[in-house]
Amino acid sequence: QQQVKQSPQSLIVQKGGIPIINCAYENTAFDYFPWYQQFPGKGPALLIAIRPDVSEKKEGRFTISFNKSAKQFSLHIMDSQPGDSATYFCAAGGKGGGYQKVTFGIGTKLQVIP
Amino acid sequence: EAQVTQNPRYLITVTGKKLTVTCSQNMNHEYMSWYRQDPGLGLRQIYYSMNVEVTDKGDVPEGYKVSRKEKRNFPLILESPSPNQTSLYFCASSPKTGGSQPQHFGDGTRLSIL
């Protein structure tokens, strides 16, 4: 059972564009929604995270939008740059399934072309 | 420097030959976890540990063992590896127990089981 559904699996945008990656979750016990960025040969690194008491969080060029009623959240990258080319994972964490865990989406490979 | 260190980074071995992947963190984190990353499947949790001597199964525990005898170390053991365990493995840690904390990942171990 895929508890966090992420789309699209791949995305190509031109420099300066605004890629949007979407995620949907099922378990309302989740209370932490991070995004991780992964470069080739490296482990995922926390990019930005949101908790369900706010609808939007912005850090630099990265913004999370959160819709609690729809159980959806998305990552927007403003003024995207070639250096943003990476794989992005959304995740949902908390006491889902009765124990503390984090569930990841399948990942989105983003390519920003100059 | 705060980090999660995995060894080895790469390993090619044969079916049935027991192997151990080590993981060590220097941040005094309580929570540690192992994931495997496969194309199209994202990151899936294998085992996690909420503290010393406390471990539990994640989503894909079959064929793996773990132990947590010291707070900083969390080795992953494959008693009798099989080709379907060929994957990219990540160890992660977070300050406190559970899914509502940011995770720090190692740089991964690529295992090939022939």
mmCIF file of C-alpha atoms in Angstrom:
data_model
loop_
_atom_site.group_PDB
_atom_site.id
_atom_site.type_symbol
_atom_site.label_atom_id
_atom_site.label_comp_id
_atom_site.label_asym_id
_atom_site.label_seq_id
_atom_site.Cartn_x
_atom_site.Cartn_y
_atom_site.Cartn_z
ATOM 1 C CA GLN A 1 0.000 0.000 0.000
ATOM 2 C CA GLN A 2 1.582 3.246 -1.151
ATOM 3 C CA GLN A 3 0.811 5.747 1.566
ATOM 4 C CA VAL A 4 2.469 8.686 -0.150
ATOM 5 C CA LYS A 5 1.853 9.121 -3.874
ATOM 6 C CA GLN A 6 4.255 11.416 -5.733
ATOM 7 C CA SER A 7 4.045 12.771 -9.255
ATOM 8 C CA PRO A 8 5.455 13.245 -11.789
ATOM 9 C CA GLN A 9 8.293 10.718 -11.802
ATOM 10 C CA SER A 10 10.366 12.931 -14.049
ATOM 11 C CA LEU A 11 10.270 16.566 -15.029
ATOM 12 C CA ILE A 12 12.230 18.723 -17.441
ATOM 13 C CA VAL A 13 12.042 22.503 -17.259
ATOM 14 C CA GLN A 14 14.010 25.370 -18.690
ATOM 15 C CA LYS A 15 16.115 27.610 -16.507
ATOM 16 C CA GLY A 16 13.904 30.152 -14.808
ATOM 17 C CA GLY A 17 10.838 27.932 -14.958
ATOM 18 C CA ILE A 18 8.787 26.849 -11.939
ATOM 19 C CA PRO A 19 8.719 23.070 -11.566
ATOM 20 C CA ILE A 20 5.935 21.746 -9.342
ATOM 21 C CA ILE A 21 6.016 18.330 -7.708
ATOM 22 C CA ASN A 22 2.885 16.962 -6.088
ATOM 23 C CA CYS A 23 2.306 14.498 -3.285
ATOM 24 C CA ALA A 24 -0.781 13.004 -1.703
ATOM 25 C CA TYR A 25 -1.024 11.058 1.523
ATOM 26 C CA GLU A 26 -3.648 8.824 3.051
ATOM 27 C CA ASN A 27 -2.995 8.551 6.764
ATOM 28 C CA THR A 28 -4.299 11.509 8.748
ATOM 29 C CA ALA A 29 -1.966 10.600 11.626
ATOM 30 C CA PHE A 30 0.942 12.054 9.672
ATOM 31 C CA ASP A 31 2.061 15.370 11.152
ATOM 32 C CA TYR A 32 5.341 16.132 9.404
ATOM 33 C CA PHE A 33 5.861 16.597 5.674
ATOM 34 C CA PRO A 34 9.467 17.021 4.550
ATOM 35 C CA TRP A 35 11.005 17.262 1.127
ATOM 36 C CA TYR A 36 14.428 15.794 0.488
ATOM 37 C CA GLN A 37 16.837 16.605 -2.332
ATOM 38 C CA GLN A 38 19.236 13.972 -3.624
ATOM 39 C CA PHE A 39 22.189 14.484 -5.961
ATOM 40 C CA PRO A 40 23.845 11.535 -7.741
ATOM 41 C CA GLY A 41 26.175 9.611 -5.440
ATOM 42 C CA LYS A 42 24.828 11.293 -2.327
ATOM 43 C CA GLY A 43 22.213 10.571 0.269
ATOM 44 C CA PRO A 44 18.978 12.560 0.449
ATOM 45 C CA ALA A 45 19.272 15.838 2.325
ATOM 46 C CA LEU A 46 16.444 17.719 3.974
ATOM 47 C CA LEU A 47 15.368 20.648 1.818
ATOM 48 C CA ILE A 48 12.277 22.037 3.521
ATOM 49 C CA ALA A 49 9.524 20.697 5.756
ATOM 50 C CA ILE A 50 6.047 21.712 6.861
ATOM 51 C CA ARG A 51 3.662 20.752 9.639
ATOM 52 C CA PRO A 52 -0.112 20.644 9.118
ATOM 53 C CA ASP A 53 -0.881 23.788 11.111
ATOM 54 C CA VAL A 54 0.269 26.018 8.215
ATOM 55 C CA SER A 55 -0.736 26.097 4.547
ATOM 56 C CA GLU A 56 2.499 27.381 3.060
ATOM 57 C CA LYS A 57 6.162 27.586 3.916
ATOM 58 C CA LYS A 58 8.847 29.338 1.936
ATOM 59 C CA GLU A 59 12.626 29.027 2.203
ATOM 60 C CA GLY A 60 14.534 30.902 -0.454
ATOM 61 C CA ARG A 61 13.350 29.717 -3.862
ATOM 62 C CA PHE A 62 11.593 26.649 -2.444
ATOM 63 C CA THR A 63 7.957 26.712 -1.321
ATOM 64 C CA ILE A 64 5.737 24.003 0.126
ATOM 65 C CA SER A 65 1.997 24.375 -0.305
ATOM 66 C CA PHE A 66 -0.110 22.220 2.005
ATOM 67 C CA ASN A 67 -3.812 21.374 1.700
ATOM 68 C CA LYS A 68 -4.887 19.476 4.798
ATOM 69 C CA SER A 69 -8.463 18.815 3.698
ATOM 70 C CA ALA A 70 -7.334 17.339 0.382
ATOM 71 C CA LYS A 71 -4.385 15.543 2.012
ATOM 72 C CA GLN A 72 -2.036 16.956 -0.596
ATOM 73 C CA PHE A 73 1.153 18.959 -0.567
ATOM 74 C CA SER A 74 3.461 20.233 -3.268
ATOM 75 C CA LEU A 75 6.921 21.659 -3.815
ATOM 76 C CA HIS A 76 7.435 24.702 -6.025
ATOM 77 C CA ILE A 77 10.902 25.804 -7.128
ATOM 78 C CA MET A 78 10.971 29.422 -8.191
ATOM 79 C CA ASP A 79 13.451 30.642 -10.812
ATOM 80 C CA SER A 80 14.854 27.137 -11.217
ATOM 81 C CA GLN A 81 18.552 26.745 -11.978
ATOM 82 C CA PRO A 82 20.605 23.933 -13.551
ATOM 83 C CA GLY A 83 22.062 23.316 -10.087
ATOM 84 C CA ASP A 84 18.582 22.323 -8.917
ATOM 85 C CA SER A 85 18.768 19.240 -11.150
ATOM 86 C CA ALA A 86 18.355 16.388 -8.688
ATOM 87 C CA THR A 87 15.876 13.813 -7.452
ATOM 88 C CA TYR A 88 13.278 15.120 -5.017
ATOM 89 C CA PHE A 89 11.435 12.979 -2.505
ATOM 90 C CA CYS A 90 8.400 13.966 -0.536
ATOM 91 C CA ALA A 91 7.717 12.177 2.703
ATOM 92 C CA ALA A 92 5.166 11.986 5.455
ATOM 93 C CA GLY A 93 6.016 11.235 9.043
ATOM 94 C CA GLY A 94 4.429 10.753 12.403
ATOM 95 C CA LYS A 95 2.494 8.070 14.129
ATOM 96 C CA GLY A 96 1.153 6.519 10.977
ATOM 97 C CA GLY A 97 0.246 2.871 11.323
ATOM 98 C CA GLY A 98 0.487 3.040 15.083
ATOM 99 C CA TYR A 99 4.219 3.554 15.275
ATOM 100 C CA GLN A 100 6.668 6.281 14.533
ATOM 101 C CA LYS A 101 7.843 6.130 10.949
ATOM 102 C CA VAL A 102 8.485 8.076 7.778
ATOM 103 C CA THR A 103 7.053 7.053 4.422
ATOM 104 C CA PHE A 104 8.630 8.349 1.228
ATOM 105 C CA GLY A 105 7.219 8.975 -2.194
ATOM 106 C CA ILE A 106 8.846 7.318 -5.206
ATOM 107 C CA GLY A 107 10.838 10.397 -6.141
ATOM 108 C CA THR A 108 10.861 12.920 -8.985
ATOM 109 C CA LYS A 109 13.908 13.332 -11.176
ATOM 110 C CA LEU A 110 14.137 16.996 -12.106
ATOM 111 C CA GLN A 111 16.282 18.284 -14.929
ATOM 112 C CA VAL A 112 16.689 22.009 -15.413
ATOM 113 C CA ILE A 113 18.115 22.806 -18.816
ATOM 114 C CA PRO A 114 20.044 26.024 -19.439
ATOM 115 C CA GLU B 1 31.468 17.589 11.233
ATOM 116 C CA ALA B 2 28.053 16.056 11.868
ATOM 117 C CA GLN B 3 27.664 13.022 9.685
ATOM 118 C CA VAL B 4 26.340 9.540 9.097
ATOM 119 C CA THR B 5 29.042 7.211 7.808
ATOM 120 C CA GLN B 6 28.356 4.000 5.941
ATOM 121 C CA ASN B 7 30.821 1.328 4.942
ATOM 122 C CA PRO B 8 31.474 -0.061 2.473
ATOM 123 C CA ARG B 9 30.280 2.344 -0.211
ATOM 124 C CA TYR B 10 30.300 -0.348 -2.857
ATOM 125 C CA LEU B 11 30.226 -4.124 -2.618
ATOM 126 C CA ILE B 12 29.874 -6.912 -5.142
ATOM 127 C CA THR B 13 29.373 -10.325 -3.637
ATOM 128 C CA VAL B 14 27.757 -13.683 -4.288
ATOM 129 C CA THR B 15 24.532 -15.287 -3.188
ATOM 130 C CA GLY B 16 24.632 -16.723 0.310
ATOM 131 C CA LYS B 17 27.793 -15.029 1.558
ATOM 132 C CA LYS B 18 26.962 -13.200 4.768
ATOM 133 C CA LEU B 19 27.726 -9.496 4.785
ATOM 134 C CA THR B 20 27.424 -6.538 7.115
ATOM 135 C CA VAL B 21 27.039 -2.894 6.204
ATOM 136 C CA THR B 22 28.102 -0.612 9.022
ATOM 137 C CA CYS B 23 26.519 2.698 9.937
ATOM 138 C CA SER B 24 27.784 5.177 12.471
ATOM 139 C CA GLN B 25 26.539 8.642 13.449
ATOM 140 C CA ASN B 26 28.361 11.253 15.523
ATOM 141 C CA MET B 27 25.369 13.413 16.459
ATOM 142 C CA ASN B 28 24.149 11.471 19.517
ATOM 143 C CA HIS B 29 20.880 10.795 17.721
ATOM 144 C CA GLU B 30 18.348 8.442 19.261
ATOM 145 C CA TYR B 31 16.622 7.266 16.098
ATOM 146 C CA MET B 32 18.350 5.352 13.325
ATOM 147 C CA SER B 33 16.946 3.679 10.278
ATOM 148 C CA TRP B 34 17.874 1.710 7.175
ATOM 149 C CA TYR B 35 16.328 2.257 3.753
ATOM 150 C CA ARG B 36 16.740 0.708 0.365
ATOM 151 C CA GLN B 37 16.315 2.741 -2.809
ATOM 152 C CA ASP B 38 15.143 1.079 -5.997
ATOM 153 C CA PRO B 39 14.105 2.705 -9.301
ATOM 154 C CA GLY B 40 10.385 3.357 -9.410
ATOM 155 C CA LEU B 41 9.960 2.389 -5.763
ATOM 156 C CA GLY B 42 11.623 5.270 -3.966
ATOM 157 C CA LEU B 43 12.986 4.825 -0.470
ATOM 158 C CA ARG B 44 11.567 1.973 1.552
ATOM 159 C CA GLN B 45 12.287 1.486 5.220
ATOM 160 C CA ILE B 46 13.882 -1.826 6.191
ATOM 161 C CA TYR B 47 14.361 -1.519 9.962
ATOM 162 C CA TYR B 48 14.487 1.261 12.479
ATOM 163 C CA SER B 49 15.695 1.742 16.026
ATOM 164 C CA MET B 50 14.252 4.133 18.559
ATOM 165 C CA ASN B 51 17.189 3.732 20.947
ATOM 166 C CA VAL B 52 19.814 1.286 22.165
ATOM 167 C CA GLU B 53 18.489 -2.282 22.168
ATOM 168 C CA VAL B 54 15.144 -1.146 20.665
ATOM 169 C CA THR B 55 14.597 -2.115 17.043
ATOM 170 C CA ASP B 56 11.553 -2.792 14.894
ATOM 171 C CA LYS B 57 10.622 -3.792 11.385
ATOM 172 C CA GLY B 58 9.936 -1.287 8.673
ATOM 173 C CA ASP B 59 8.123 -2.003 5.432
ATOM 174 C CA VAL B 60 10.561 -4.477 3.819
ATOM 175 C CA PRO B 61 12.420 -6.346 6.603
ATOM 176 C CA GLU B 62 12.592 -9.815 5.010
ATOM 177 C CA GLY B 63 16.148 -11.084 4.606
ATOM 178 C CA TYR B 64 17.721 -8.444 6.857
ATOM 179 C CA LYS B 65 18.797 -8.200 10.484
ATOM 180 C CA VAL B 66 19.923 -5.248 12.571
ATOM 181 C CA SER B 67 21.295 -4.605 16.024
ATOM 182 C CA ARG B 68 21.720 -1.503 18.181
ATOM 183 C CA LYS B 69 24.184 -2.246 20.942
ATOM 184 C CA GLU B 70 25.583 1.285 21.022
ATOM 185 C CA LYS B 71 23.816 4.537 20.372
ATOM 186 C CA ARG B 72 26.105 5.575 17.509
ATOM 187 C CA ASN B 73 26.128 2.311 15.530
ATOM 188 C CA PHE B 74 23.394 0.522 13.626
ATOM 189 C CA PRO B 75 24.726 -2.242 11.371
ATOM 190 C CA LEU B 76 22.646 -3.935 8.689
ATOM 191 C CA ILE B 77 23.227 -7.667 8.315
ATOM 192 C CA LEU B 78 22.375 -9.829 5.344
ATOM 193 C CA GLU B 79 22.748 -13.401 6.605
ATOM 194 C CA SER B 80 22.220 -15.064 3.229
ATOM 195 C CA PRO B 81 22.099 -12.404 0.509
ATOM 196 C CA SER B 82 20.092 -13.029 -2.634
ATOM 197 C CA PRO B 83 20.047 -11.196 -5.994
ATOM 198 C CA ASN B 84 16.769 -9.432 -5.126
ATOM 199 C CA GLN B 85 18.678 -7.584 -2.398
ATOM 200 C CA THR B 86 20.795 -5.848 -5.003
ATOM 201 C CA SER B 87 20.034 -2.218 -4.266
ATOM 202 C CA LEU B 88 21.263 1.131 -2.987
ATOM 203 C CA TYR B 89 21.101 1.257 0.804
ATOM 204 C CA PHE B 90 20.941 4.295 3.050
ATOM 205 C CA CYS B 91 21.347 4.660 6.762
ATOM 206 C CA ALA B 92 19.735 7.664 8.443
ATOM 207 C CA SER B 93 19.479 9.145 11.898
ATOM 208 C CA SER B 94 17.344 11.761 13.594
ATOM 209 C CA PRO B 95 17.618 13.492 16.953
ATOM 210 C CA LYS B 96 14.596 11.932 18.570
ATOM 211 C CA THR B 97 12.350 9.015 18.012
ATOM 212 C CA GLY B 98 10.059 8.855 15.099
ATOM 213 C CA GLY B 99 8.626 10.222 11.983
ATOM 214 C CA SER B 100 8.263 13.848 12.979
ATOM 215 C CA GLN B 101 11.952 14.672 12.892
ATOM 216 C CA PRO B 102 14.333 15.580 10.070
ATOM 217 C CA GLN B 103 16.596 12.722 9.065
ATOM 218 C CA HIS B 104 20.288 12.872 8.256
ATOM 219 C CA PHE B 105 21.356 10.362 5.622
ATOM 220 C CA GLY B 106 24.639 8.701 4.843
ATOM 221 C CA ASP B 107 25.941 8.687 1.275
ATOM 222 C CA GLY B 108 24.758 5.188 0.559
ATOM 223 C CA THR B 109 26.066 1.678 -0.042
ATOM 224 C CA ARG B 110 25.582 0.110 -3.429
ATOM 225 C CA LEU B 111 25.260 -3.655 -3.086
ATOM 226 C CA SER B 112 25.343 -6.072 -5.996
ATOM 227 C CA ILE B 113 24.491 -9.696 -5.215
ATOM 228 C CA LEU B 114 25.440 -12.067 -8.032
#
